[in-house]
PDB file of C-alpha atoms in Angstrom:
ATOM      1  CA  UNK A   1      34.134 -59.341   8.662  1.00  0.00           C
ATOM      2  CA  UNK A   2      33.996 -58.149   5.071  1.00  0.00           C
ATOM      3  CA  UNK A   3      31.289 -55.881   3.731  1.00  0.00           C
ATOM      4  CA  UNK A   4      29.953 -58.712   1.588  1.00  0.00           C
ATOM      5  CA  UNK A   5      29.604 -61.136   4.514  1.00  0.00           C
ATOM      6  CA  UNK A   6      28.025 -58.334   6.614  1.00  0.00           C
ATOM      7  CA  UNK A   7      25.472 -57.800   3.888  1.00  0.00           C
ATOM      8  CA  UNK A   8      24.890 -61.539   3.585  1.00  0.00           C
ATOM      9  CA  UNK A   9      24.356 -61.910   7.344  1.00  0.00           C
ATOM     10  CA  UNK A  10      22.107 -58.823   7.387  1.00  0.00           C
ATOM     11  CA  UNK A  11      20.042 -60.256   4.553  1.00  0.00           C
ATOM     12  CA  UNK A  12      19.634 -63.593   6.362  1.00  0.00           C
ATOM     13  CA  UNK A  13      18.588 -61.917   9.627  1.00  0.00           C
ATOM     14  CA  UNK A  14      16.224 -59.573   7.791  1.00  0.00           C
ATOM     15  CA  UNK A  15      14.696 -62.504   5.932  1.00  0.00           C
ATOM     16  CA  UNK A  16      14.250 -64.422   9.194  1.00  0.00           C
ATOM     17  CA  UNK A  17      12.708 -61.414  10.941  1.00  0.00           C
ATOM     18  CA  UNK A  18      10.363 -60.866   7.977  1.00  0.00           C
ATOM     19  CA  UNK A  19       9.320 -64.536   7.970  1.00  0.00           C
ATOM     20  CA  UNK A  20       8.696 -64.297  11.699  1.00  0.00           C
ATOM     21  CA  UNK A  21       6.560 -61.196  11.030  1.00  0.00           C
ATOM     22  CA  UNK A  22       8.846 -59.113  13.225  1.00  0.00           C
ATOM     23  CA  UNK A  23       8.749 -56.109  10.932  1.00  0.00           C
ATOM     24  CA  UNK A  24      10.075 -53.688  13.552  1.00  0.00           C
ATOM     25  CA  UNK A  25      13.183 -55.877  13.834  1.00  0.00           C
ATOM     26  CA  UNK A  26      13.576 -55.887  10.026  1.00  0.00           C
ATOM     27  CA  UNK A  27      13.427 -52.105   9.991  1.00  0.00           C
ATOM     28  CA  UNK A  28      15.904 -51.636  12.830  1.00  0.00           C
ATOM     29  CA  UNK A  29      18.285 -54.214  11.348  1.00  0.00           C
ATOM     30  CA  UNK A  30      18.475 -52.370   8.026  1.00  0.00           C
ATOM     31  CA  UNK A  31      18.714 -49.003   9.776  1.00  0.00           C
ATOM     32  CA  UNK A  32      21.641 -50.077  11.908  1.00  0.00           C
ATOM     33  CA  UNK A  33      23.384 -51.683   8.913  1.00  0.00           C
ATOM     34  CA  UNK A  34      23.054 -48.511   6.835  1.00  0.00           C
ATOM     35  CA  UNK A  35      24.118 -46.305   9.753  1.00  0.00           C
ATOM     36  CA  UNK A  36      27.225 -48.426  10.384  1.00  0.00           C
ATOM     37  CA  UNK A  37      28.117 -48.498   6.689  1.00  0.00           C
ATOM     38  CA  UNK A  38      27.475 -44.904   5.559  1.00  0.00           C
ATOM     39  CA  UNK A  39      28.794 -45.334   2.005  1.00  0.00           C
ATOM     40  CA  UNK A  40      26.962 -48.594   1.439  1.00  0.00           C
ATOM     41  CA  UNK A  41      23.802 -49.530  -0.333  1.00  0.00           C
ATOM     42  CA  UNK A  42      21.548 -52.548  -0.208  1.00  0.00           C
ATOM     43  CA  UNK A  43      20.403 -54.557  -3.174  1.00  0.00           C
ATOM     44  CA  UNK A  44      16.990 -53.973  -4.776  1.00  0.00           C
ATOM     45  CA  UNK A  45      15.861 -57.283  -3.292  1.00  0.00           C
ATOM     46  CA  UNK A  46      16.812 -56.109   0.207  1.00  0.00           C
ATOM     47  CA  UNK A  47      15.217 -52.721  -0.472  1.00  0.00           C
ATOM     48  CA  UNK A  48      12.004 -54.566  -1.270  1.00  0.00           C
ATOM     49  CA  UNK A  49      12.169 -56.397   2.065  1.00  0.00           C
ATOM     50  CA  UNK A  50      12.620 -53.048   3.856  1.00  0.00           C
ATOM     51  CA  UNK A  51       9.767 -51.426   1.908  1.00  0.00           C
ATOM     52  CA  UNK A  52       7.510 -54.394   2.743  1.00  0.00           C
ATOM     53  CA  UNK A  53       8.394 -54.127   6.440  1.00  0.00           C
ATOM     54  CA  UNK A  54       7.554 -50.392   6.460  1.00  0.00           C
ATOM     55  CA  UNK A  55       4.349 -51.011   4.502  1.00  0.00           C
ATOM     56  CA  UNK A  56       3.286 -53.647   6.977  1.00  0.00           C
ATOM     57  CA  UNK A  57       3.970 -51.379   9.961  1.00  0.00           C
ATOM     58  CA  UNK A  58       2.402 -48.295   8.396  1.00  0.00           C
ATOM     59  CA  UNK A  59      -0.580 -49.739   6.543  1.00  0.00           C
ATOM     60  CA  UNK A  60      -1.434 -53.038   8.234  1.00  0.00           C
ATOM     61  CA  UNK A  61      -0.762 -51.978  11.797  1.00  0.00           C
ATOM     62  CA  UNK A  62      -1.001 -48.193  12.169  1.00  0.00           C
ATOM     63  CA  UNK A  63      -3.543 -47.237   9.516  1.00  0.00           C
ATOM     64  CA  UNK A  64      -5.730 -50.199  10.375  1.00  0.00           C
ATOM     65  CA  UNK A  65      -5.987 -49.077  13.996  1.00  0.00           C
ATOM     66  CA  UNK A  66      -6.322 -45.418  12.982  1.00  0.00           C
ATOM     67  CA  UNK A  67      -9.149 -46.047  10.539  1.00  0.00           C
ATOM     68  CA  UNK A  68     -11.019 -48.319  12.958  1.00  0.00           C
ATOM     69  CA  UNK A  69     -10.880 -45.701  15.730  1.00  0.00           C
ATOM     70  CA  UNK A  70     -11.805 -42.746  13.542  1.00  0.00           C
ATOM     71  CA  UNK A  71     -14.588 -44.525  11.639  1.00  0.00           C
ATOM     72  CA  UNK A  72     -16.207 -46.107  14.692  1.00  0.00           C
ATOM     73  CA  UNK A  73     -16.110 -43.055  16.872  1.00  0.00           C
ATOM     74  CA  UNK A  74     -16.012 -40.188  14.368  1.00  0.00           C
ATOM     75  CA  UNK A  75     -15.732 -36.868  16.168  1.00  0.00           C
ATOM     76  CA  UNK A  76     -17.001 -38.332  19.443  1.00  0.00           C
ATOM     77  CA  UNK A  77     -13.642 -39.615  20.711  1.00  0.00           C
ATOM     78  CA  UNK A  78     -12.965 -39.510  24.407  1.00  0.00           C
ATOM     79  CA  UNK A  79      -9.798 -37.832  25.628  1.00  0.00           C
ATOM     80  CA  UNK A  80      -8.031 -41.164  26.113  1.00  0.00           C
ATOM     81  CA  UNK A  81      -8.951 -42.286  22.584  1.00  0.00           C
ATOM     82  CA  UNK A  82      -7.868 -38.911  21.178  1.00  0.00           C
ATOM     83  CA  UNK A  83      -4.473 -39.391  22.819  1.00  0.00           C
ATOM     84  CA  UNK A  84      -4.270 -42.914  21.355  1.00  0.00           C
ATOM     85  CA  UNK A  85      -5.170 -41.607  17.882  1.00  0.00           C
ATOM     86  CA  UNK A  86      -2.476 -38.948  18.279  1.00  0.00           C
ATOM     87  CA  UNK A  87       0.017 -41.630  19.274  1.00  0.00           C
ATOM     88  CA  UNK A  88      -0.831 -43.611  16.139  1.00  0.00           C
ATOM     89  CA  UNK A  89      -0.540 -40.453  13.989  1.00  0.00           C
ATOM     90  CA  UNK A  90       2.885 -39.746  15.500  1.00  0.00           C
ATOM     91  CA  UNK A  91       4.004 -43.314  14.801  1.00  0.00           C
ATOM     92  CA  UNK A  92       2.851 -43.109  11.172  1.00  0.00           C
ATOM     93  CA  UNK A  93       4.610 -39.765  10.814  1.00  0.00           C
ATOM     94  CA  UNK A  94       7.816 -41.107  12.360  1.00  0.00           C
ATOM     95  CA  UNK A  95       7.864 -44.273  10.206  1.00  0.00           C
ATOM     96  CA  UNK A  96       7.253 -42.292   7.017  1.00  0.00           C
ATOM     97  CA  UNK A  97       9.904 -39.727   7.908  1.00  0.00           C
ATOM     98  CA  UNK A  98      12.386 -42.504   8.677  1.00  0.00           C
ATOM     99  CA  UNK A  99      11.910 -44.338   5.348  1.00  0.00           C
ATOM    100  CA  UNK A 100      11.992 -41.073   3.351  1.00  0.00           C
ATOM    101  CA  UNK A 101      15.318 -40.183   5.030  1.00  0.00           C
ATOM    102  CA  UNK A 102      16.682 -43.643   4.238  1.00  0.00           C
ATOM    103  CA  UNK A 103      15.560 -43.277   0.622  1.00  0.00           C
ATOM    104  CA  UNK A 104      17.104 -39.776   0.339  1.00  0.00           C
ATOM    105  CA  UNK A 105      20.356 -40.487   2.157  1.00  0.00           C
ATOM    106  CA  UNK A 106      21.161 -43.996   0.921  1.00  0.00           C
ATOM    107  CA  UNK A 107      19.047 -45.247  -1.954  1.00  0.00           C
ATOM    108  CA  UNK A 108      18.811 -42.203  -4.230  1.00  0.00           C
ATOM    109  CA  UNK A 109      22.403 -41.240  -3.465  1.00  0.00           C
ATOM    110  CA  UNK A 110      23.740 -44.680  -4.392  1.00  0.00           C
ATOM    111  CA  UNK A 111      26.108 -44.812  -7.383  1.00  0.00           C
ATOM    112  CA  UNK A 112      24.989 -48.409  -7.936  1.00  0.00           C
ATOM    113  CA  UNK A 113      21.493 -47.392  -9.033  1.00  0.00           C
ATOM    114  CA  UNK A 114      20.188 -48.300 -12.440  1.00  0.00           C
ATOM    115  CA  UNK A 115      17.456 -46.185 -14.008  1.00  0.00           C
ATOM    116  CA  UNK A 116      14.770 -48.675 -13.011  1.00  0.00           C
ATOM    117  CA  UNK A 117      15.981 -48.629  -9.391  1.00  0.00           C
ATOM    118  CA  UNK A 118      15.728 -44.828  -9.308  1.00  0.00           C
ATOM    119  CA  UNK A 119      12.222 -44.916 -10.783  1.00  0.00           C
ATOM    120  CA  UNK A 120      11.044 -47.529  -8.215  1.00  0.00           C
ATOM    121  CA  UNK A 121      12.738 -45.634  -5.383  1.00  0.00           C
ATOM    122  CA  UNK A 122      11.088 -42.331  -6.364  1.00  0.00           C
ATOM    123  CA  UNK A 123       7.702 -44.045  -6.558  1.00  0.00           C
ATOM    124  CA  UNK A 124       8.176 -45.534  -3.101  1.00  0.00           C
ATOM    125  CA  UNK A 125       9.266 -42.130  -1.771  1.00  0.00           C
ATOM    126  CA  UNK A 126       6.075 -40.635  -3.186  1.00  0.00           C
ATOM    127  CA  UNK A 127       3.995 -43.406  -1.561  1.00  0.00           C
ATOM    128  CA  UNK A 128       5.439 -42.744   1.902  1.00  0.00           C
ATOM    129  CA  UNK A 129       4.998 -38.982   1.557  1.00  0.00           C
ATOM    130  CA  UNK A 130       1.383 -39.606   0.535  1.00  0.00           C
ATOM    131  CA  UNK A 131       0.816 -41.870   3.578  1.00  0.00           C
ATOM    132  CA  UNK A 132       2.343 -39.186   5.776  1.00  0.00           C
ATOM    133  CA  UNK A 133       0.116 -36.505   4.252  1.00  0.00           C
ATOM    134  CA  UNK A 134      -3.015 -38.518   4.964  1.00  0.00           C
ATOM    135  CA  UNK A 135      -2.628 -37.940   8.697  1.00  0.00           C
ATOM    136  CA  UNK A 136      -1.036 -34.482   8.484  1.00  0.00           C
ATOM    137  CA  UNK A 137      -2.647 -31.329   9.779  1.00  0.00           C
ATOM    138  CA  UNK A 138      -4.071 -29.084   7.037  1.00  0.00           C
ATOM    139  CA  UNK A 139      -1.054 -26.733   7.027  1.00  0.00           C
ATOM    140  CA  UNK A 140       1.466 -29.476   6.289  1.00  0.00           C
ATOM    141  CA  UNK A 141      -0.772 -31.635   4.109  1.00  0.00           C
ATOM    142  CA  UNK A 142      -0.425 -29.477   0.992  1.00  0.00           C
ATOM    143  CA  UNK A 143       3.381 -29.397   1.244  1.00  0.00           C
ATOM    144  CA  UNK A 144       3.573 -33.189   1.682  1.00  0.00           C
ATOM    145  CA  UNK A 145       1.248 -33.829  -1.230  1.00  0.00           C
ATOM    146  CA  UNK A 146       3.328 -31.570  -3.436  1.00  0.00           C
ATOM    147  CA  UNK A 147       6.488 -33.437  -2.420  1.00  0.00           C
ATOM    148  CA  UNK A 148       4.790 -36.765  -3.141  1.00  0.00           C
ATOM    149  CA  UNK A 149       3.620 -35.552  -6.542  1.00  0.00           C
ATOM    150  CA  UNK A 150       7.154 -34.308  -7.305  1.00  0.00           C
ATOM    151  CA  UNK A 151       8.567 -37.766  -6.520  1.00  0.00           C
ATOM    152  CA  UNK A 152       5.970 -39.481  -8.715  1.00  0.00           C
ATOM    153  CA  UNK A 153       6.592 -36.979 -11.541  1.00  0.00           C
ATOM    154  CA  UNK A 154      10.382 -37.396 -11.382  1.00  0.00           C
ATOM    155  CA  UNK A 155       9.927 -41.166 -11.480  1.00  0.00           C
ATOM    156  CA  UNK A 156       7.695 -40.961 -14.566  1.00  0.00           C
ATOM    157  CA  UNK A 157      10.016 -38.460 -16.225  1.00  0.00           C
ATOM    158  CA  UNK A 158      12.915 -40.917 -16.021  1.00  0.00           C
ATOM    159  CA  UNK A 159      11.003 -43.606 -17.906  1.00  0.00           C
TER     160      UNK A 159
END
């Protein structure tokens, strides 16, 4: 199979998984494609599908559960709920770390980027670092916020 037909098939499967609201499948599909084609890139349209899948998993699923638990119970969480909150925090952290690595290793490194693609990619990188910092422990929060601000600033500087 050629690279172009691989990308076409990947796009079709990703689109189907997104339409079926199987965002975890969309994420794993793009991850495996990028891992199996280390010098490849995906189009801005496909990047948008991937960003939307991550946003859905992080914001709509994880943060929704996280905010419900922490706002309803405050500091009075039982041990089992604390473990569940910690599981959600770990999932948010893992998802954010994964997309930031994809952005750094594939999207920002791509020779196919246009200036607007780089700006959008840096903004997205800043968003995911900000999401990650919102659940971080105080020691790591400052570092993550600085990295997010740096991504936003670099994106604005390129304008």
